[in-house]
XYZ file of C-alpha atoms in Angstrom:
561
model
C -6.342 -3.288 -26.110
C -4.440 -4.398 -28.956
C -1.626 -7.451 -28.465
C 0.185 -9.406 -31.063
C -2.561 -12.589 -30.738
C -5.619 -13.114 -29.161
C -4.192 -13.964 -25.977
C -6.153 -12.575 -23.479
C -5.428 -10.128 -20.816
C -6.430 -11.095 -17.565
C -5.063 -8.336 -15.485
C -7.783 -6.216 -17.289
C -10.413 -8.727 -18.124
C -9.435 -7.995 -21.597
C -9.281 -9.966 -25.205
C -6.887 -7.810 -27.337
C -7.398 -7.336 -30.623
C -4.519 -9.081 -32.966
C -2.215 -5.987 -34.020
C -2.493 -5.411 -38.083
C 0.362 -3.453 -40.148
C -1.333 -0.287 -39.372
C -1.802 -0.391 -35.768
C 2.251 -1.239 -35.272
C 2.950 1.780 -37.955
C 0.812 4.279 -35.578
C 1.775 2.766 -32.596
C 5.500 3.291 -33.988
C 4.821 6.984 -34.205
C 3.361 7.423 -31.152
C 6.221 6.132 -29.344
C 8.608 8.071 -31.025
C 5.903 11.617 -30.386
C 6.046 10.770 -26.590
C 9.686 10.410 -26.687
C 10.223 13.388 -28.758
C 7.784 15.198 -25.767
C 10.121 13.728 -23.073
C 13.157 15.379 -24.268
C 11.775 18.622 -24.810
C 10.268 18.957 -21.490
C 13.776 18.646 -19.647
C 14.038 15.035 -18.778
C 17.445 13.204 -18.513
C 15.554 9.925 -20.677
C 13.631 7.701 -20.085
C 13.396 4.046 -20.081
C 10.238 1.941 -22.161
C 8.458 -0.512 -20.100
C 8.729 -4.384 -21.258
C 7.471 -6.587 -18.852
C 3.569 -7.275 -18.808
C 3.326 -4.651 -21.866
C 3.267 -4.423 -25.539
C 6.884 -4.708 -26.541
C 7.890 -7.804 -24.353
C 4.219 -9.523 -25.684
C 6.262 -9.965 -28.874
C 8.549 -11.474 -27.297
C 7.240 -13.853 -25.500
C 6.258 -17.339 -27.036
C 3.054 -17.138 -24.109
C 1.559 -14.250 -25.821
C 3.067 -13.853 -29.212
C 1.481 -16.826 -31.516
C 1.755 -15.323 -34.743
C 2.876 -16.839 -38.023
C 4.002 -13.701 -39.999
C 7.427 -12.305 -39.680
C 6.706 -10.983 -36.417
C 6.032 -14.733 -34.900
C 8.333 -17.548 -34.644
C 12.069 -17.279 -34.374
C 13.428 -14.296 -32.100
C 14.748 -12.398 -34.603
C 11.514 -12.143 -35.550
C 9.724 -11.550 -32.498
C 12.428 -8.260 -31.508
C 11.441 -6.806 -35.341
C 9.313 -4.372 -33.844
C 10.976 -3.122 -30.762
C 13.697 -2.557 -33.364
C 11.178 -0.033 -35.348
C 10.703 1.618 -32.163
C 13.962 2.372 -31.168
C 14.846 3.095 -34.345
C 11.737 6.044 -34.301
C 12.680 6.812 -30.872
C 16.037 7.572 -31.832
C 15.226 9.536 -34.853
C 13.632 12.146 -32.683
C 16.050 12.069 -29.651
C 19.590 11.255 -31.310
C 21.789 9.537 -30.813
C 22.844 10.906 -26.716
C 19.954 11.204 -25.289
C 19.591 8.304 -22.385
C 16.803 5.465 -23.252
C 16.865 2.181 -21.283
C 14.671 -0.872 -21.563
C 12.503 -2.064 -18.108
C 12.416 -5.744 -19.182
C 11.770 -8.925 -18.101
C 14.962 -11.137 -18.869
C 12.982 -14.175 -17.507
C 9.082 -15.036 -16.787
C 9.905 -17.554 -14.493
C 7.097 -19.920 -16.060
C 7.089 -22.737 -18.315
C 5.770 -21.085 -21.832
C 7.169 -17.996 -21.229
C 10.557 -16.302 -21.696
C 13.209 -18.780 -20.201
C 16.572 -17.291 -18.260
C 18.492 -18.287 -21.034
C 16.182 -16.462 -24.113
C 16.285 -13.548 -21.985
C 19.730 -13.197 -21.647
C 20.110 -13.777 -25.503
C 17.090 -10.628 -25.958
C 18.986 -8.652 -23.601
C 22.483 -9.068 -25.176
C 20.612 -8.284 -28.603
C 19.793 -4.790 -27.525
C 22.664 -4.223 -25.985
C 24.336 -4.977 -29.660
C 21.934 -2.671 -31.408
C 23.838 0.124 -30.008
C 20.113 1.827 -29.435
C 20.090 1.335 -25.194
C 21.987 2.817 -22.368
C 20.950 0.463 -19.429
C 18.720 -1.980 -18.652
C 16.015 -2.440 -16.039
C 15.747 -6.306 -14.979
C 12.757 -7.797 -13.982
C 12.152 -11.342 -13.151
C 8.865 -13.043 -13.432
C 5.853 -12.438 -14.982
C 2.763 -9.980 -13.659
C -0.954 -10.595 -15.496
C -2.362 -12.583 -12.527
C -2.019 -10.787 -8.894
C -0.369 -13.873 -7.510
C 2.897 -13.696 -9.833
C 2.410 -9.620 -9.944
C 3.099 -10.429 -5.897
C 6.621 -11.859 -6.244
C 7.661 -9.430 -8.727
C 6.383 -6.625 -6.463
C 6.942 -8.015 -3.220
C 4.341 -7.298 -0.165
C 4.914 -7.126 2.959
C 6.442 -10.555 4.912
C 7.855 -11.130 1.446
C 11.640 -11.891 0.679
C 13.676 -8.444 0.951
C 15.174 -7.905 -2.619
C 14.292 -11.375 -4.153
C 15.428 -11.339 -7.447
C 18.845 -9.058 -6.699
C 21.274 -11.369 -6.993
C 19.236 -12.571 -10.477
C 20.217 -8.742 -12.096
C 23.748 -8.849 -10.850
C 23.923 -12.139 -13.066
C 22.860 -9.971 -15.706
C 25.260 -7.643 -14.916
C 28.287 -9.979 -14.674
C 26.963 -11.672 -18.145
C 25.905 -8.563 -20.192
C 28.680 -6.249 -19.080
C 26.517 -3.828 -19.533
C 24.999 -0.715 -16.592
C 21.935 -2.243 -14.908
C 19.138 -1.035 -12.756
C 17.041 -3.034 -10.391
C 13.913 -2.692 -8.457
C 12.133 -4.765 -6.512
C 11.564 -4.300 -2.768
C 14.757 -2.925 -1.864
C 13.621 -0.486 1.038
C 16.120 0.066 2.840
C 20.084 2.087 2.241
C 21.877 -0.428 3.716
C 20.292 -2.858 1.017
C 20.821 -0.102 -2.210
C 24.178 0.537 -0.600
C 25.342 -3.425 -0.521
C 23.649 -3.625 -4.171
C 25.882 -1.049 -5.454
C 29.019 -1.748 -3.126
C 28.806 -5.573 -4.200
C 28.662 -4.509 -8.007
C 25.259 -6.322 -8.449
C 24.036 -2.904 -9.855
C 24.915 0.532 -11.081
C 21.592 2.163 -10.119
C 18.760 0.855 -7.341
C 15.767 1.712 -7.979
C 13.835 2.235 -4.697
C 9.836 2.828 -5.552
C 8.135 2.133 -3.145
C 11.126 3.820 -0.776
C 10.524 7.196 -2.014
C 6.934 7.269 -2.119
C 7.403 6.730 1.565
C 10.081 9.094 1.814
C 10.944 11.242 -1.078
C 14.096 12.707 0.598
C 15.936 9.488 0.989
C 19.108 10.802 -1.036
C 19.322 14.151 0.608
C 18.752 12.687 3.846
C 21.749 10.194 3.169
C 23.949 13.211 1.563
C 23.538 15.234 4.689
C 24.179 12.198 7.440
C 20.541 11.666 8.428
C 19.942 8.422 7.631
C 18.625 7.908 10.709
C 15.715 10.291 9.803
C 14.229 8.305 6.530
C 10.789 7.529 7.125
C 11.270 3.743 6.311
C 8.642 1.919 4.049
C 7.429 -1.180 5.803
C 6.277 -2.896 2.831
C 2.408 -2.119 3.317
C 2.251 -1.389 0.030
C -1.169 0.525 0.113
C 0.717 2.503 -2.632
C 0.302 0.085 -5.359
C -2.709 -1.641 -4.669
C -4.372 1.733 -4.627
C -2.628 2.547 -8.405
C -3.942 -0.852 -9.744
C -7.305 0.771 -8.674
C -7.141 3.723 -10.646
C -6.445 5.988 -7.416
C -3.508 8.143 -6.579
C -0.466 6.507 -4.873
C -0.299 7.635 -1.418
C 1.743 5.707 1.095
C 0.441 4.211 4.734
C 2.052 6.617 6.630
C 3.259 9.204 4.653
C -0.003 11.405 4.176
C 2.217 14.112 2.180
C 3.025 11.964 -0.728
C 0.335 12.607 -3.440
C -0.924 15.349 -1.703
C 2.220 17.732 -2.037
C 0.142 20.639 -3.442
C -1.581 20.694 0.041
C 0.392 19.086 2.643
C 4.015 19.368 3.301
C 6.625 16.400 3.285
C 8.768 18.709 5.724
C 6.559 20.441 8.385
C 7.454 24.400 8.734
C 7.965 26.104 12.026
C 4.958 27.920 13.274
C 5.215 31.783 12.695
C 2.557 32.279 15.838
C 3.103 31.655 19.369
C 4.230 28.413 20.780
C 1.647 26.882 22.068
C 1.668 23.372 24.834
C -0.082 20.829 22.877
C -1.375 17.681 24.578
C -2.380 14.553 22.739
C -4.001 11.316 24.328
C -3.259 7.863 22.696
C -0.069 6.960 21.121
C -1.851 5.358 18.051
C -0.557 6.058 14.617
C -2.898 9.418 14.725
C -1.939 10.320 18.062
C 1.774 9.750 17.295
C 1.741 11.660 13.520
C 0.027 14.582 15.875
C 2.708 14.741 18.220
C 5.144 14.198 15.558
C 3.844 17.583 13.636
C 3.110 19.770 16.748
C 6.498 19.175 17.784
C 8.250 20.137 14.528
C 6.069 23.047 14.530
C 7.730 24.371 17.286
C 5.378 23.653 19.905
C 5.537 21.539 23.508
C 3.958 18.372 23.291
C 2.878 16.076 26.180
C 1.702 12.708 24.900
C -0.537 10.545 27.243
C -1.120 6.503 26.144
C -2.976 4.279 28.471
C -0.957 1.285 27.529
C 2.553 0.403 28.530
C 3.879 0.677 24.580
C 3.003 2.848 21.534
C 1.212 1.546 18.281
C -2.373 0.844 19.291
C -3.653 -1.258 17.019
C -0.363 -2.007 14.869
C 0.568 -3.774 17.646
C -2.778 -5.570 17.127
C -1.605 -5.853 13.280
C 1.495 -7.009 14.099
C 0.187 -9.764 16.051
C 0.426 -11.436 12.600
C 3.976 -12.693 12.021
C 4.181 -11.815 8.036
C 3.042 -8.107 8.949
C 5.316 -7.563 11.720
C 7.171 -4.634 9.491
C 4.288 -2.469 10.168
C 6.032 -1.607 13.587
C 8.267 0.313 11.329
C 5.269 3.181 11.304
C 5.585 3.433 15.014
C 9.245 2.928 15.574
C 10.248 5.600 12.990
C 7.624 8.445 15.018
C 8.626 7.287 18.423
C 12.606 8.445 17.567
C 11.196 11.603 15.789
C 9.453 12.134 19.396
C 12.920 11.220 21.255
C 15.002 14.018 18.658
C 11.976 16.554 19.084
C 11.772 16.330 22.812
C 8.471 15.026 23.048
C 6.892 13.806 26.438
C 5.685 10.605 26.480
C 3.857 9.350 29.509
C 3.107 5.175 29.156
C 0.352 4.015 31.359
C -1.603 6.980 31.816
C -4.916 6.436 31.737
C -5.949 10.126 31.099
C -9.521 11.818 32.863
C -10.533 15.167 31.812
C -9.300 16.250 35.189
C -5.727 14.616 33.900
C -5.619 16.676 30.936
C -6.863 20.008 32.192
C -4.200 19.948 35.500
C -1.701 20.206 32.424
C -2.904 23.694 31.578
C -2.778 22.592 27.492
C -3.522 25.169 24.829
C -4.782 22.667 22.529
C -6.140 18.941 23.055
C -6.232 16.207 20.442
C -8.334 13.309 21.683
C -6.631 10.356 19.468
C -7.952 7.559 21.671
C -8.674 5.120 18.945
C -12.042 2.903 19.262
C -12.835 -0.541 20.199
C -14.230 -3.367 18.339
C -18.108 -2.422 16.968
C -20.738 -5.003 18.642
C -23.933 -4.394 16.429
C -22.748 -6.535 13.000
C -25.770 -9.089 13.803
C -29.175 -8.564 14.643
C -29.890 -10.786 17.119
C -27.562 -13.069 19.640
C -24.528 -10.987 18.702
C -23.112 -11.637 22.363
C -22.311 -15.536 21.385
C -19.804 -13.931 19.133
C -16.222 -13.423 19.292
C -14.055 -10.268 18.023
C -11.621 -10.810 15.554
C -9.439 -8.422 18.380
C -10.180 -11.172 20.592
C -8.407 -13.862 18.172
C -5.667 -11.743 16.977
C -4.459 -10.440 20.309
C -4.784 -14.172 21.646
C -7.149 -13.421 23.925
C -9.630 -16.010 22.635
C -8.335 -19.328 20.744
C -9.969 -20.632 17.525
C -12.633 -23.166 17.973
C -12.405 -26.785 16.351
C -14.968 -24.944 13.448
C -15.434 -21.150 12.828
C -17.355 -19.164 10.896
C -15.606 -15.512 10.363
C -18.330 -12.989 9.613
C -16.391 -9.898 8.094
C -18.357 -7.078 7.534
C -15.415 -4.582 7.275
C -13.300 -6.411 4.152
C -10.096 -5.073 5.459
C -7.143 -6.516 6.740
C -7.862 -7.075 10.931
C -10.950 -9.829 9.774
C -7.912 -11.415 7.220
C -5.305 -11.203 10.158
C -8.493 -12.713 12.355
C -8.520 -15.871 9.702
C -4.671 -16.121 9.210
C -4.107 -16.713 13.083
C -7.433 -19.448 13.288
C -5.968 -20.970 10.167
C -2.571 -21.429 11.928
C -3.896 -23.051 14.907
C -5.545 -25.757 12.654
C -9.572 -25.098 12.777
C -12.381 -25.681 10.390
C -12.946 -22.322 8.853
C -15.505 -20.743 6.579
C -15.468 -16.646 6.285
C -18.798 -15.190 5.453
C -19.369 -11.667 3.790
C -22.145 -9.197 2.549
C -20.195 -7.936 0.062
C -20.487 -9.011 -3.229
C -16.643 -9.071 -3.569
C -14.498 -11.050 -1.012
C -12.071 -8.332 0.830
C -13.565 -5.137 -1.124
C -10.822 -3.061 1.289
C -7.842 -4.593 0.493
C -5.857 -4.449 -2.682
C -4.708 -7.271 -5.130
C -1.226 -7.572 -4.253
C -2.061 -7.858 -0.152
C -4.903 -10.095 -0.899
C -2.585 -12.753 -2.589
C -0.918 -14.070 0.779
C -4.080 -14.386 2.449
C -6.263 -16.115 -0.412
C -3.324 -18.617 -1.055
C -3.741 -19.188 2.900
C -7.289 -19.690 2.363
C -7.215 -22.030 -0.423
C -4.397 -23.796 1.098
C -6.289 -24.103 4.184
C -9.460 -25.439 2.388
C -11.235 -22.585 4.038
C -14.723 -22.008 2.272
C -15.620 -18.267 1.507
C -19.062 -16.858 1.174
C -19.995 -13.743 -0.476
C -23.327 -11.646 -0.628
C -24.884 -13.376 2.989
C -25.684 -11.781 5.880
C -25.540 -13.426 9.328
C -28.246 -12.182 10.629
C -28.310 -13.740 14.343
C -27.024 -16.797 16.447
C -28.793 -19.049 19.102
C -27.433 -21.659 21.200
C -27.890 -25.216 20.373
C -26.577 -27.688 22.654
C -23.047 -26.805 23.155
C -22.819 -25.471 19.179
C -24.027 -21.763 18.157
C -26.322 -21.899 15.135
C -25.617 -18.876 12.578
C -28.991 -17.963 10.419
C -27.657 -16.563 6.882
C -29.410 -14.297 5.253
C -29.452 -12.082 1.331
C -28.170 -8.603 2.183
C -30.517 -8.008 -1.042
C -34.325 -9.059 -0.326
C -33.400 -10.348 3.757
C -34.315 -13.763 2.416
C -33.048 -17.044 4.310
C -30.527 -18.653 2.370
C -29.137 -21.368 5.290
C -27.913 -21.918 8.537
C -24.617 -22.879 9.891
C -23.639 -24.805 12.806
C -20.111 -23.892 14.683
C -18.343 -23.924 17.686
C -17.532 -20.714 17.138
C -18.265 -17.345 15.572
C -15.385 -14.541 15.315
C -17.169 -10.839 14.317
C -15.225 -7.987 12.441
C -17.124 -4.736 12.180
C -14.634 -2.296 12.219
C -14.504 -0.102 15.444
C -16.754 2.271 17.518
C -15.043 5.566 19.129
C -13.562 5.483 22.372
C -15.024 9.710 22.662
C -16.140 9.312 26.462
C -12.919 12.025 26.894
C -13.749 13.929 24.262
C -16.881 14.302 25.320
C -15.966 14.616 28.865
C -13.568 17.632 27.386
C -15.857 19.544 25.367
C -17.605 21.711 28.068
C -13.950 23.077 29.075
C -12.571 24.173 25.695
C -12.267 27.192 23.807
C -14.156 25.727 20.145
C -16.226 23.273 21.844
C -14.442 20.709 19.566
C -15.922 21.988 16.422
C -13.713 22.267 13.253
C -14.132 24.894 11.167
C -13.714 22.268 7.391
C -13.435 25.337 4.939
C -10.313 26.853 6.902
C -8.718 22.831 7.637
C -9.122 22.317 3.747
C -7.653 25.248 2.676
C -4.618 25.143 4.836
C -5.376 27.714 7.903
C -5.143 27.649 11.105
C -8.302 26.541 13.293
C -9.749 29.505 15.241
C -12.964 28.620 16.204
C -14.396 29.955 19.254
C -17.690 29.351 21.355
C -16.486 29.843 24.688
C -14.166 32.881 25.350
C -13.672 31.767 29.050
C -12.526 28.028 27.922
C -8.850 27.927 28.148
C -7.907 24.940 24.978
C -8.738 24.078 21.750
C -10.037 20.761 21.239
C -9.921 18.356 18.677
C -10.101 14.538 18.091
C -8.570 12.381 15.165
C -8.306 8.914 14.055
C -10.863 5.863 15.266
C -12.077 8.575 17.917
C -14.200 9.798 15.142
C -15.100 6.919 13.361
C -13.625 3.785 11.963
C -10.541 4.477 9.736
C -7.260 2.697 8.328
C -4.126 3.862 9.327
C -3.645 5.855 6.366
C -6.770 7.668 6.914
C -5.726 8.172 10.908
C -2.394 9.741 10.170
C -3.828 12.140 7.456
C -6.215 13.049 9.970
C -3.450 14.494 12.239
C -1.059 15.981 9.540
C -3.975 18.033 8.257
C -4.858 19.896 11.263
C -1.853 19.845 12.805
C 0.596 21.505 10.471
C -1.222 24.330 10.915
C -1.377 24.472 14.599
């Protein structure tokens, strides 16, 4: 990592080395080569990122502490983004669109103030070099200010909008925005207002990529709407592909299909039991395929355990994964039947071709070794079925979000509160950007968190349970706790009693043949010639998975159904 000074990185854990005359002249070149590649591939331009990177690290008095005639005044700190675009536009001309993504304020004390980043942006504008510009507002090498320039979900909608239309009404000049602005209506009042000339709507598309066809041809009412999850980003900032929470085509388009094709076989009845986010995507994609669906869910409502998620006020937008399949269902003519517990008697009197078993799982029991029974599941908290005790101890053995969502709700109701893990990083399943609400909870809170310890059982003692802590590496002691209460999260077990129940009675005996699901054919095991159905189960009825993982579960097999 190179930077302008010795400021270091913390995003990346790195200390840059100070930029000499010969890194900016190759660095100069290179930008102009990858521009000079942009153009001849076919693209319309391009814009060059400034906010958090190398050009904007000149400009800013936090990062740029040099005393040569790249330090100091601002004319001075712009010197070499001026040798870039003058490189860049050596190689493109003079026509070709460029635009700036830049931070026109840091929105911290020794960064780039609202006023010097007006003044940068007016000075590109005057260089004649620029065709738009892309405002940001804050500043991103920490995940807690990366979190309110990316907003997560049971964030502000759109927070810094009305800061780029000031930069539009100032400048004069055509300006993009993007940040959190999910929905149409939102783009549309953006535009309508004259706050922008062009939304930019990231985290939108990668939830739906159709989003401007869909509004050309009158079906708004069809966008699959991003609920703010953002399992997208967190995922990047890992190094792994960007696929969305419950769009299991996006990043996977070589392989599985944004818009699900008619079947070219016979039309088959398809029955699915649970109306979980598996058991809904399944019904979702049988029906488009052509087929008749009937959908069975025990409860009186859809969402399994998003509803559970939900439970938490500042995630309530997940309900957007539910709502959006359950009017898909309505326009595909799906039956749903609410309060149906289904037997295997149940699902055979409806003569189905194929069964998918998408009955979810239930809270896993076997986190601690001994006394596990004087626990509490973090189900139990979230759903409100159990209050918080006057002093918890959360042992999370998952690290994903339902043990968080377990200490969010304790927190609110005031309790003493100390979350113990074996991992040797607090969380390990959730990403940097969704972490940030719940650690400034936790710090606020004065909630103590332990990492690498076991507890490895509980035993009564008086009217307190005593929690034995143990190393995950050698099984050593290393304390004991006393609470009046301990909340468990251990991920799920499978509800697969009707799976189970099902597998005598069908056609494949509920084996999948993998080579055929991964390369895109259609399942045609058989065992039992007599056996009238396929069977199949998906989701936490196989073993404990995220939503993400649930709904790609059901897409895979059953576009192919």
């Amino acid at each position: 990592v190179v930077s302008p000074s010795n400021v270091r990185e913390p995003a990346h854990r790195a200390f840059p080395k100070i930029m000499e005359d010969w890194d900016m002249d190759r660095i100069v070149r290179d930008y102009a080569d990858a521009a000079e590649r942009v153009k001849e591939a076919g693209l319309d331009g391009f814009e060059l990122e400034c906010y958090g990177h190398l050009l904007d690290s000149f400009w800013s008095p936090a990062t740029n502490h040099r005393d040569d005639e790249h330090g100091g005044s601002l004319d001075n700190r712009l010197r070499f983004t001026h040798r870039v675009l003058d490189a860049i536009r050596d190689r493109v001309g003079p026509d070709y669109i460029v635009g700036l993504r830049l931070v026109a304020d840091e929105d911290m004390e020794k960064g780039i103030s609202r006023e010097e980043g007006l003044e940068i942006c007016r000075r590109m504008i005057a260089t004649g070099q620029i065709d738009f510009l892309n405002i940001i507002r804050g500043h991103v090498e920490h995940d807690g200010p990366l979190s309110r320039v990316i907003p997560v979900t049971g964030m502000a909608s759109a927070p810094h909008l009305d800061f780029a239309g000031q930069v539009r009404t100032e400048t004069k000049f055509p300006v993009f925005h993007a940040a959190r602005i999910t929905d149409v209506a939102t783009a549309r009042h953006a535009v309508a207002e004259g706050k922008l000339d062009m939304v930019g709507m990231t985290r939108a598309h990668i939830a739906d990529p159709h989003i401007a066809a869909k509004v050309a041809e009158g079906r708004e009412d069809e966008v699959r709407p991003c609920v703010g999850a953002t399992y997208c980003l967190d995922r990047i900032y890992e190094g792994r592909g960007a696929t969305c929470i419950h769009n299991a085509a996006t990043g996977r388009e070589a392989t599985m299909p944004h818009t699900i094709p008619k079947t070219t076989g016979s039309k088959r009845h398809v029955v699915v039991v649970g109306a979980g986010p598996a058991g809904l995507e399944a019904s979702r994609v049988s029906a488009e395929r052509g087929h008749k669906v009937t959908l069975l869910e025990a409860a009186a409502d859809a969402g399994g355990q998003i509803r559970l998620a939900t439970q938490v006020k500042r995630r309530s937008e997940l309900i957007g994964i539910v709502d959006w399949r359950l009017a898909q269902l309505q326009r595909l003519g799906v039956e749903v039947r609410y309060n149906t517990y289904a037997e295997s008697d149940d699902v055979v009197a409806l003569t189905p071709d194929v069964v998918i078993v998408a009955t979810g799982g239930l809270p896993r029991e076997d986190a601690i070794a001994e006394g596990g029974d004087l626990a509490t599941s973090s189900w139990d908290i979230i759903s409100g079925a159990a209050s918080a005790g006057e002093d918890v101890l959360v042992y999370d053995d998952n690290g994903a979000h339902p043990g968080m969502a377990a200490t969010e709700i304790i927190m609110a109701q005031g309790s003493k509160l100390e979350v113990v893990s074996p991992e040797r990083m607090f969380a390990p399943e959730i990403g940097g950007l969704n972490l940030v609400p719940y650690i400034e909870k936790l710090q606020g809170h004065g909630a103590v968190i332990t990492t690498m310890t076991r507890v490895h059982s509980l035993t009564r003692k008086g009217n307190k349970i005593a929690a034995t802590l143990t190393s995950p590496y050698n099984e050593a002691p290393v304390g004991e706790r006393l609470v009046d209460q301990v909340v468990v999260e251990y991920a799920t077990t499978p509800m697969d009693e009707l799976y189970f129940a099902l597998k005598p009675d069908s056609s494949n005996g509920g084996e999948v043949d993998y080579e055929a699901l991964v390369a895109g054919q259609r399942q045609q095991v058989v065992r039992s010639a007599a056996a009238g159905f396929q069977l199949f189960r998906i989701g936490d009825a196989v073993a404990a998975r995220n939503i993400h993982a649930g709904i790609y579960d059901a897409l895979r097999l059953c576009k192919d159904l």
